[in-house]
Short mmCIF file of C-alpha atoms and ligand atoms in Angstrom, two decimals:
data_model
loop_
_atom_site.label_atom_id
_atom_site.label_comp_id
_atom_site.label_asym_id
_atom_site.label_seq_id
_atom_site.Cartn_x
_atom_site.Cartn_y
_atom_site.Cartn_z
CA UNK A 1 0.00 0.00 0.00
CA UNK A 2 1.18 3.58 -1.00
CA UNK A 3 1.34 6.41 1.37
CA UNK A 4 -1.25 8.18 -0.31
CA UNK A 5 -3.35 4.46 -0.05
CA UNK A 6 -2.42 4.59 3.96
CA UNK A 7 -3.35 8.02 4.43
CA UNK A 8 -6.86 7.32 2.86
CA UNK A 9 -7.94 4.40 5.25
CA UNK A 10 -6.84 6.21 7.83
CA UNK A 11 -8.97 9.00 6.81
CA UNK A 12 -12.02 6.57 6.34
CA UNK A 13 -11.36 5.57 9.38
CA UNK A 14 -11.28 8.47 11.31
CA UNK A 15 -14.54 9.59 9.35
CA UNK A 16 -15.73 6.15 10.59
CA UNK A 17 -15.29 6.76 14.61
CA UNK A 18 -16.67 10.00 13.98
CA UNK A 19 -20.09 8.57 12.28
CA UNK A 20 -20.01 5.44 15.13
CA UNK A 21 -19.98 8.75 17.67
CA UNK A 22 -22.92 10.33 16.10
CA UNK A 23 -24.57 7.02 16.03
CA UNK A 24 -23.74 6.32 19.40
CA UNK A 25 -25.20 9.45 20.66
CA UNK A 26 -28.36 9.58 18.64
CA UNK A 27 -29.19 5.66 20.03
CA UNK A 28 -28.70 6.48 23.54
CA UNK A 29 -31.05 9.41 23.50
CA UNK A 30 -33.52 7.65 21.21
CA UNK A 31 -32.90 3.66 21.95
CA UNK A 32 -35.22 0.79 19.87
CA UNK A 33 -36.15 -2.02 21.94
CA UNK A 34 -35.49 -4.87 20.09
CA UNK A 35 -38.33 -7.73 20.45
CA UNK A 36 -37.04 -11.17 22.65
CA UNK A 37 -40.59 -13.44 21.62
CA UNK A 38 -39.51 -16.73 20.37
CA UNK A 39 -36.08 -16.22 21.48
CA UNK A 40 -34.54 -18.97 23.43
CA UNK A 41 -32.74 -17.64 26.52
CA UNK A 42 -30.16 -19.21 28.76
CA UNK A 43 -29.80 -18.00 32.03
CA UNK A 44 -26.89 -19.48 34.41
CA UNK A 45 -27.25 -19.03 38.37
CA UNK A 46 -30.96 -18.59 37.69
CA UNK A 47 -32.08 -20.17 40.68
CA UNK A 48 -31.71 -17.13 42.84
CA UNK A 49 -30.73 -12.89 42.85
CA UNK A 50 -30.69 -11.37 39.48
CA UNK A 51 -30.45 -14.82 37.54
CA UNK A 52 -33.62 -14.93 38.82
CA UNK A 53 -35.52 -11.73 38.27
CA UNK A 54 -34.07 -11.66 34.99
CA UNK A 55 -35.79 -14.86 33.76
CA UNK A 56 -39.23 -13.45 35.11
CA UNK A 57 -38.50 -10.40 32.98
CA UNK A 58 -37.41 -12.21 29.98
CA UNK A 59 -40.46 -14.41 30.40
CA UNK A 60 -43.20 -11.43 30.53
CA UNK A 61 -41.59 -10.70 27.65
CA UNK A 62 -42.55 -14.38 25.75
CA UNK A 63 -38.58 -15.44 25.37
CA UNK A 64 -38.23 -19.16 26.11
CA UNK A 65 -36.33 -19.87 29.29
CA UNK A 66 -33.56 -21.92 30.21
CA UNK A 67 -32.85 -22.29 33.48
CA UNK A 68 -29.32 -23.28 34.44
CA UNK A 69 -28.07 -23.74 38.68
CA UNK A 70 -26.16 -25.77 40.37
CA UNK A 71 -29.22 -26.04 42.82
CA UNK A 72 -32.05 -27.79 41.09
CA UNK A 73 -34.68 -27.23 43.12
CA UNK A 74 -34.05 -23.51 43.49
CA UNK A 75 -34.63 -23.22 39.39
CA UNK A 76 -37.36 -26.18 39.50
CA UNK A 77 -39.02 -23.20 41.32
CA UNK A 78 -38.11 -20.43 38.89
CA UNK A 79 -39.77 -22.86 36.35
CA UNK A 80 -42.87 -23.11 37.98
CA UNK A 81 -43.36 -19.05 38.81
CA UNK A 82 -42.89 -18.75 34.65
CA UNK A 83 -45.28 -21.47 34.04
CA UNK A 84 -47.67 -19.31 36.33
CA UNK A 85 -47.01 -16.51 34.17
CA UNK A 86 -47.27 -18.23 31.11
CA UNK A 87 -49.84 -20.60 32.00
CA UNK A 88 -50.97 -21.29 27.88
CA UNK A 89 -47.53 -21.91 26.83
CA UNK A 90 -45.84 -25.08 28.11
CA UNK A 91 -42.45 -24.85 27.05
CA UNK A 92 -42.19 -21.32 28.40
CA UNK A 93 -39.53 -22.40 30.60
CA UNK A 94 -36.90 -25.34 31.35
CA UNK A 95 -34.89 -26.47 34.39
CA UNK A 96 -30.88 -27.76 34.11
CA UNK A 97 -28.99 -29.01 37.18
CA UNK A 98 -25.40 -28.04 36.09
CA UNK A 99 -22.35 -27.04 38.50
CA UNK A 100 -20.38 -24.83 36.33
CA UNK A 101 -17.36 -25.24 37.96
CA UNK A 102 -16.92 -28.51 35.72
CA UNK A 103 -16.16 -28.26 32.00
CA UNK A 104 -18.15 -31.91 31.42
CA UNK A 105 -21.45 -30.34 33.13
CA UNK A 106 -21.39 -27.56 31.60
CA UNK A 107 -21.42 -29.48 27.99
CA UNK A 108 -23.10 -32.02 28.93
CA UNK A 109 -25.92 -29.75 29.91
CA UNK A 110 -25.17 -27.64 26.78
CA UNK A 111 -26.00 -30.80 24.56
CA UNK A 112 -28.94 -31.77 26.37
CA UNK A 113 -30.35 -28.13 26.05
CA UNK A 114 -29.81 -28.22 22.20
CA UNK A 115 -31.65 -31.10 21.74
CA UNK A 116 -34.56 -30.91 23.96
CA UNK A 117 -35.17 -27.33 23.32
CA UNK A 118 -33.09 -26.17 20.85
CA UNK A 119 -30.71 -23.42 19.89
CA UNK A 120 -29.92 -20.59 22.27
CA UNK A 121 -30.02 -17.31 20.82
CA UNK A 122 -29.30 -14.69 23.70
CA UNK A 123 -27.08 -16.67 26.61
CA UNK A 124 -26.84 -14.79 29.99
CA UNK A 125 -23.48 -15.83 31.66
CA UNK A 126 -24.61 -14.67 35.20
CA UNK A 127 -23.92 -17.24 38.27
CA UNK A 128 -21.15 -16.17 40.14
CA UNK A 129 -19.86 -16.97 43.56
CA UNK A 130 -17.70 -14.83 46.38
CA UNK A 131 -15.08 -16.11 49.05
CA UNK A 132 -14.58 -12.70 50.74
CA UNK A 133 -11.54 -13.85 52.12
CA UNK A 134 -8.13 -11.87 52.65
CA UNK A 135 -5.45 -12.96 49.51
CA UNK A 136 -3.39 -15.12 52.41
CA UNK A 137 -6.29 -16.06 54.23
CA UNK A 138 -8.26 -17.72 51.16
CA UNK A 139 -7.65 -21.46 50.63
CA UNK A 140 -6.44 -22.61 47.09
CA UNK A 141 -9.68 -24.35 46.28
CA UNK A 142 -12.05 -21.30 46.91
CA UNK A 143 -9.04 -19.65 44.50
CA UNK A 144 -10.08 -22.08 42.02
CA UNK A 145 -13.29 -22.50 42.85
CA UNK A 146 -13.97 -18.70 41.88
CA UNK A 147 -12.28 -18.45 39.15
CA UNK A 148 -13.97 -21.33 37.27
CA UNK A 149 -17.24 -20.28 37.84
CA UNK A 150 -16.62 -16.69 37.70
CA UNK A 151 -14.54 -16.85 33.93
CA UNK A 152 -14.02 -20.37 33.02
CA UNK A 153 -17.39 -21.50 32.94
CA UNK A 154 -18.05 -18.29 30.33
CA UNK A 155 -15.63 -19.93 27.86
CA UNK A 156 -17.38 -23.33 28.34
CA UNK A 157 -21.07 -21.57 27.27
CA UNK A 158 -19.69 -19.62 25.03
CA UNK A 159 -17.99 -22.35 23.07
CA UNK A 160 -21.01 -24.29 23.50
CA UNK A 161 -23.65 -21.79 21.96
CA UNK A 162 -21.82 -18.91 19.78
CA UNK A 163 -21.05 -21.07 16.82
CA UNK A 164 -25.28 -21.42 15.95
CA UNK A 165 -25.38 -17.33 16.44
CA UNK A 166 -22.34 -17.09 14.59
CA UNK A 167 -23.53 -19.39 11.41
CA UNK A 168 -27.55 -17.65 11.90
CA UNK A 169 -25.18 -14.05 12.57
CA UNK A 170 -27.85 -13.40 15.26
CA UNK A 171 -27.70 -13.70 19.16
CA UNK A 172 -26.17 -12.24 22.61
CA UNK A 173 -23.88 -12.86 24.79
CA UNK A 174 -24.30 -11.51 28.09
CA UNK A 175 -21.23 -11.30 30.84
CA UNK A 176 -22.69 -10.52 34.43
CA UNK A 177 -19.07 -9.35 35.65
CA UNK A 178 -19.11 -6.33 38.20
CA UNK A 179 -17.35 -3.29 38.85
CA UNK A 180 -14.98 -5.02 40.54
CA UNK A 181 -14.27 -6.25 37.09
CA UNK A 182 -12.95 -2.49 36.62
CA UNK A 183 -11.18 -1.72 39.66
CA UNK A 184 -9.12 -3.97 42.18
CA UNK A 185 -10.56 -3.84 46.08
CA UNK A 186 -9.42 -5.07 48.91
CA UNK A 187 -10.41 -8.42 50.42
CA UNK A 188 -11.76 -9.30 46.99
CA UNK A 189 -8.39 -10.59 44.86
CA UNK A 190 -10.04 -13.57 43.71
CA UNK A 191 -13.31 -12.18 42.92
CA UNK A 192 -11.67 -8.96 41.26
CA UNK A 193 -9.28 -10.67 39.49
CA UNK A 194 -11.90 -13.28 38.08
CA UNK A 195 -14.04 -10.40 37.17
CA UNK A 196 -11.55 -8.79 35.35
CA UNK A 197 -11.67 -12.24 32.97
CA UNK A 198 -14.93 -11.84 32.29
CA UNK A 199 -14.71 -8.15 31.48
CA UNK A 200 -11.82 -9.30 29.02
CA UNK A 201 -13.51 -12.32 27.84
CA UNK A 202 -16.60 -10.01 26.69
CA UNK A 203 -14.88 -7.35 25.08
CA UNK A 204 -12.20 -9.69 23.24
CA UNK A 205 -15.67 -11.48 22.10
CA UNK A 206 -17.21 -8.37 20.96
CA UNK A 207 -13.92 -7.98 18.48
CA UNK A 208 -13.87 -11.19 17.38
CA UNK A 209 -17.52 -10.57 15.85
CA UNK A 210 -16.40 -7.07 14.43
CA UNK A 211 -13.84 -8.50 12.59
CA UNK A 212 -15.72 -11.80 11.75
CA UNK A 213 -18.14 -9.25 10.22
CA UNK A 214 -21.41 -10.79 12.63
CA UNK A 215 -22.65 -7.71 12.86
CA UNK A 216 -25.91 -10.16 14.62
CA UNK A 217 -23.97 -11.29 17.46
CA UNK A 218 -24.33 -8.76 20.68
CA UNK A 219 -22.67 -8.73 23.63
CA UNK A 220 -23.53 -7.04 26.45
CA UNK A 221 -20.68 -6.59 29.96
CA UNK A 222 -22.38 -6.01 32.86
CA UNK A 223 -20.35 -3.91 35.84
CA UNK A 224 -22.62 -3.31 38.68
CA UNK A 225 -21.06 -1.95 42.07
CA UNK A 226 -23.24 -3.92 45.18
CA UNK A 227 -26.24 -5.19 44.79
CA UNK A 228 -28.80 -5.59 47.64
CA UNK A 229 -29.55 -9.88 46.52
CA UNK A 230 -27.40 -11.24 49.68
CA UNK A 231 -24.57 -11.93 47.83
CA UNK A 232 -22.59 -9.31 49.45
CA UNK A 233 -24.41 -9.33 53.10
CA UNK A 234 -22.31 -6.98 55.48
CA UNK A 235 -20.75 -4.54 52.39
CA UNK A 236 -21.04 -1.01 53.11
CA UNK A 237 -20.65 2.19 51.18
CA UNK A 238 -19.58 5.50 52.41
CA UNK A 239 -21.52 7.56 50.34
CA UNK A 240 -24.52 6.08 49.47
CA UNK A 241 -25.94 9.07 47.38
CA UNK A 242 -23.38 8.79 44.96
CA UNK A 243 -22.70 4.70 45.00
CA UNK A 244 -25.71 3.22 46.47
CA UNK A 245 -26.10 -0.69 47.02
CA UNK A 246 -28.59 -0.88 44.25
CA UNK A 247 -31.68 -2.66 44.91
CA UNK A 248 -32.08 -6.19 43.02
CA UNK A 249 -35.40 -4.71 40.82
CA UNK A 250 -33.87 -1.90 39.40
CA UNK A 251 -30.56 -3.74 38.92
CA UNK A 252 -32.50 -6.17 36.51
CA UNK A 253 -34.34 -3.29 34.49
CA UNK A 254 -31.19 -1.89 33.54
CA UNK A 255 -29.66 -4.90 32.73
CA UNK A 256 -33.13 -6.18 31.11
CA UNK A 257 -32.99 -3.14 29.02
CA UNK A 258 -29.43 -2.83 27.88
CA UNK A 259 -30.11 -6.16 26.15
CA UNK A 260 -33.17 -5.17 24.64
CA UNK A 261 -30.93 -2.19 23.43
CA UNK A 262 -28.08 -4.08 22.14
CA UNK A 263 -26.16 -1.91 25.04
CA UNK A 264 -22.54 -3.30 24.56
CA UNK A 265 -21.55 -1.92 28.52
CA UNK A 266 -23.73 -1.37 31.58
CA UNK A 267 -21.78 0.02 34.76
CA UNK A 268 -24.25 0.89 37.87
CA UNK A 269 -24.48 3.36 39.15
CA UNK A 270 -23.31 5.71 36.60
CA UNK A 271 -20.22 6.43 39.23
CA UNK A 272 -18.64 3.70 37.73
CA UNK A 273 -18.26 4.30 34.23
CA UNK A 274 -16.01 6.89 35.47
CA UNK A 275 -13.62 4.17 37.64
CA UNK A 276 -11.32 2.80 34.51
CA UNK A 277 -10.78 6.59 33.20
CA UNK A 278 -9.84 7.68 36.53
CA UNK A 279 -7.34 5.13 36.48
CA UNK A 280 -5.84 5.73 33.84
CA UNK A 281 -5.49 9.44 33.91
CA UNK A 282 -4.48 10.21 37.87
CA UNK A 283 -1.52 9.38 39.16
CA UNK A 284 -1.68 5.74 41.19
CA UNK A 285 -1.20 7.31 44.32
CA UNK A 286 -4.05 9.98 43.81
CA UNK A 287 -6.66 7.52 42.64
CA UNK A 288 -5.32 5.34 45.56
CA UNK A 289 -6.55 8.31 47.72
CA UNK A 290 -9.96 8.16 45.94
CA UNK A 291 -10.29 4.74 46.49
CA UNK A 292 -9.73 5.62 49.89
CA UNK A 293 -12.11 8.35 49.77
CA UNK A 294 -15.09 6.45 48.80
CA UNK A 295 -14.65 4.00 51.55
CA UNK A 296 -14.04 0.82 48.62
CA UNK A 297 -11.17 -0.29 50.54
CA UNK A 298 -13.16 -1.09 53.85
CA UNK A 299 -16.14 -1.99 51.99
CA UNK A 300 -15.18 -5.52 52.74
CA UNK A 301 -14.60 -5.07 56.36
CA UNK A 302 -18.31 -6.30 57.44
CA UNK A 303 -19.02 -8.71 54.69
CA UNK A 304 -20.65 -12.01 56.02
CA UNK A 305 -22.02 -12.99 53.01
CA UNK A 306 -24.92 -15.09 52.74
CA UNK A 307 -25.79 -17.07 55.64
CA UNK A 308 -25.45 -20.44 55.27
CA UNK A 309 -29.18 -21.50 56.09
CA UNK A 310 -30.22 -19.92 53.31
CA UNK A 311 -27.11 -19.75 51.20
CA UNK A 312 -27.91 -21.15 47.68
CA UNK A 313 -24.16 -20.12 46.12
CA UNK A 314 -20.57 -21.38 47.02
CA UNK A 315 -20.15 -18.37 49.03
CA UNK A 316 -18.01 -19.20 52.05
CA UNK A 317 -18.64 -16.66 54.93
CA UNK A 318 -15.84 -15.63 56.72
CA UNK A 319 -15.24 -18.32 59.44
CA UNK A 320 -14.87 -21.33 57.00
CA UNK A 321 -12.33 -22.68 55.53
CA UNK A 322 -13.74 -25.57 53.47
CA UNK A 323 -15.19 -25.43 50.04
CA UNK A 324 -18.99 -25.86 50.69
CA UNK A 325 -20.42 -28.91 48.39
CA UNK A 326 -23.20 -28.69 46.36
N1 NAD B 401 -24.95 -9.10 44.44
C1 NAD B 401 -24.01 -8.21 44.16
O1 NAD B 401 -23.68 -7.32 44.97
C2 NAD B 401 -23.30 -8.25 42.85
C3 NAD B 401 -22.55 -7.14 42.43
C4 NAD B 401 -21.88 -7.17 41.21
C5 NAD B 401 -21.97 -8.31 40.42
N2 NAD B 401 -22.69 -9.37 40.85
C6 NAD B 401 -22.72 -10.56 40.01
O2 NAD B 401 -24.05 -10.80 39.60
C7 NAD B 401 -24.22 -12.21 39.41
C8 NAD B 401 -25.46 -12.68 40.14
O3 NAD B 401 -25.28 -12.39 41.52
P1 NAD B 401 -26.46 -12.49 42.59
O4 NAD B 401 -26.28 -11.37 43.51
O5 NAD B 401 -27.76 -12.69 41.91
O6 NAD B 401 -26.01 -13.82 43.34
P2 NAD B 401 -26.85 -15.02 43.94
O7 NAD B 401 -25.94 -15.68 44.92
O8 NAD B 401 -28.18 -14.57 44.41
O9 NAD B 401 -27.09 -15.98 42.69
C9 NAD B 401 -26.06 -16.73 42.13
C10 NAD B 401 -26.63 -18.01 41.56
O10 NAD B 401 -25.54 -18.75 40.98
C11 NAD B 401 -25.70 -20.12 41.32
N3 NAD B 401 -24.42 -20.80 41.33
C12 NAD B 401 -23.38 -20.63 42.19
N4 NAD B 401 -22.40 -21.49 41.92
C13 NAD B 401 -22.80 -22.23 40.86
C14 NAD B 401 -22.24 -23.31 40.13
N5 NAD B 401 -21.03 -23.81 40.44
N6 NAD B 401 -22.93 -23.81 39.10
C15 NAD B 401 -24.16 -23.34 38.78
N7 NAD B 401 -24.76 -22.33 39.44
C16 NAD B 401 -24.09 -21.80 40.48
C17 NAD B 401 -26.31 -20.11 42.72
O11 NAD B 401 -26.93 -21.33 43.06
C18 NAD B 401 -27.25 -18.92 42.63
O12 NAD B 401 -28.55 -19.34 42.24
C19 NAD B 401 -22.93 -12.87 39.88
O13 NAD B 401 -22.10 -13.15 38.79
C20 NAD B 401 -22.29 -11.81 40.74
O14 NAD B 401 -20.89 -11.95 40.80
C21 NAD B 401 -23.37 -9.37 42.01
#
């Protein structure tokens, strides 16, 4: 390629960004809702928290649910409150046991799903797990543990359902990551740093489309700071006004509505869109003092997590040190 030849892409591709920033602009002040009925929708960690609401939503909606969670009974039940909703349509919802943490389950479930209901078209990578525990304090399982359901099991779903959006060059891919997917905090390593994955995993997933031209295939990365599901029982904020601990309803109509938007990144509050461009622009020691600031680095110094009684997850509160079985 000549200069000249050089100088001209780049110039189409600078006139390019520009149009994408016009078109970016004009579709979040006038979005189009794109319709879900007849869509078949895979939810993982459905059995409980947002995995849960979610499905309800996508169900009002007349998308065909999948149901995915390592406890059965918990998405047996999810099952049954969309078969109340939906009480003309019998295969308005299904159930899988699956424990994500294990590459066979996860396509061995995958297969089964293809065949008795058929292809997934918007998959909603959303169970996750927390150990809460100190870097030196947090046994190597939990390590493990948290990082395959947190990331791994994303490349297992992935693999298992993008190549039928790919060849039909229509479907979603949703990552439920969190803003600790943006930002390290303390008391979280494992959790941040497998959050991080799935931030990375989305948006290297979002450029493999681009560039495989599947202009169909949406992703969506979701970054929420604390949300009020139990999860994170004990978390505090200092300023609440500014970065609440959002409540579990409103949590899912965002995220409900940045699919039906095609909304490629979702960070909740708003605060947090602004976390990754503070980083990179202060110096580390200033944004150190923000963190600071905003009370994220005690954040963790209360968190229980879930009580056991009624703990559905692999979340190990702060006295144990054994990896709680399923
Ligand atoms: N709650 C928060 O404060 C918060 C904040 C940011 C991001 N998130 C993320 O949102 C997602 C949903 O969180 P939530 O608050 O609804 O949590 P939750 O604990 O209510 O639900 C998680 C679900 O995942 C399932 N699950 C756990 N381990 C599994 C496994 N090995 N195999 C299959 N299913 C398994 C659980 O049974 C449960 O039903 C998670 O990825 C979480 O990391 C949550």
């Amino acid at each position: 390629m000549s200069a000249l030849q050089e100088l001209a892409a780049i110039a189409v591709d600078v006139i390019r960004i520009l149009g994408l920033l016009v078109l970016g602009w004009f579709r979040f002040f006038f979005p189009t809702r794109k319709p879900v009925d007849g869509e078949i929708a895979l939810i993982t960690g459905a059995g409980s928290g947002l995995g849960r609401l979610l499905a309800l939503e996508l169900a009002k909606l007349r998308a065909t649910l999948v149901l995915v969670d390592v406890n059965f009974e918990a998405v047996q039940a999810v099952a049954a409150e969309i078969r109340a909703l939906r009480p003309d349509d019998k295969a308005a919802a299904f159930a899988y046991k699956c424990d994500l943490s294990s590459r066979d389950d996860v396509y061995a479930m995958a297969a089964r799903v293809k065949s008795e209901v058929g292809q997934v078209s918007i998959l909603v990578n959303n169970a996750g797990i927390v150990t809460g525990r100190k870097l030196l304090d947090c046994p190597d399982p939990l390590i493990e543990k948290t990082f395959s359901v947190n990331t791994t099991a994303h490349f297992w779903t992935v693999k298992a359902f993008l190549p039928a959006m790919i060849e039909s060059n229509h479907g979603h891919v949703v990552t439920i990551a969190s803003s600790a997917g943006l930002i390290g905090v303390a008391g979280l390593a494992d959790y941040c740093a497998s959050k991080h994955g799935a931030v990375g995993l989305d948006e290297s997933l979002r450029y493999e489309m681009h560039k495989l031209g599947k202009t169909g295939v949406k992703t969506t990365v979701v970054c929420p700071f604390f949300i009020d599901t139990g999860m994170f029982e004990g978390v505090t904020t200092r300023f609440p006004l500014i970065l609440p601990i959002l409540k579990p309803d409103y949590a899912v109509a965002k995220i409900l509505d940045a699919i039906l938007t095609n909304q490629s990144i979702l960070c909740m509050p708003r605060f947090v869109y602004l976390m990754p461009f503070a980083k990179s622009i202060l110096p580390t020691q200033a944004m150190d003092a923000v963190v600071r600031l905003f009370g994220v680095s005690n954040s963790m110094d209360d968190f229980h997590g879930r009580s056991s009684a009624n703990s559905t997850t692999a979340t190990a509160s702060k006295g144990r040190t054994d990896v709680k079985s399923h």
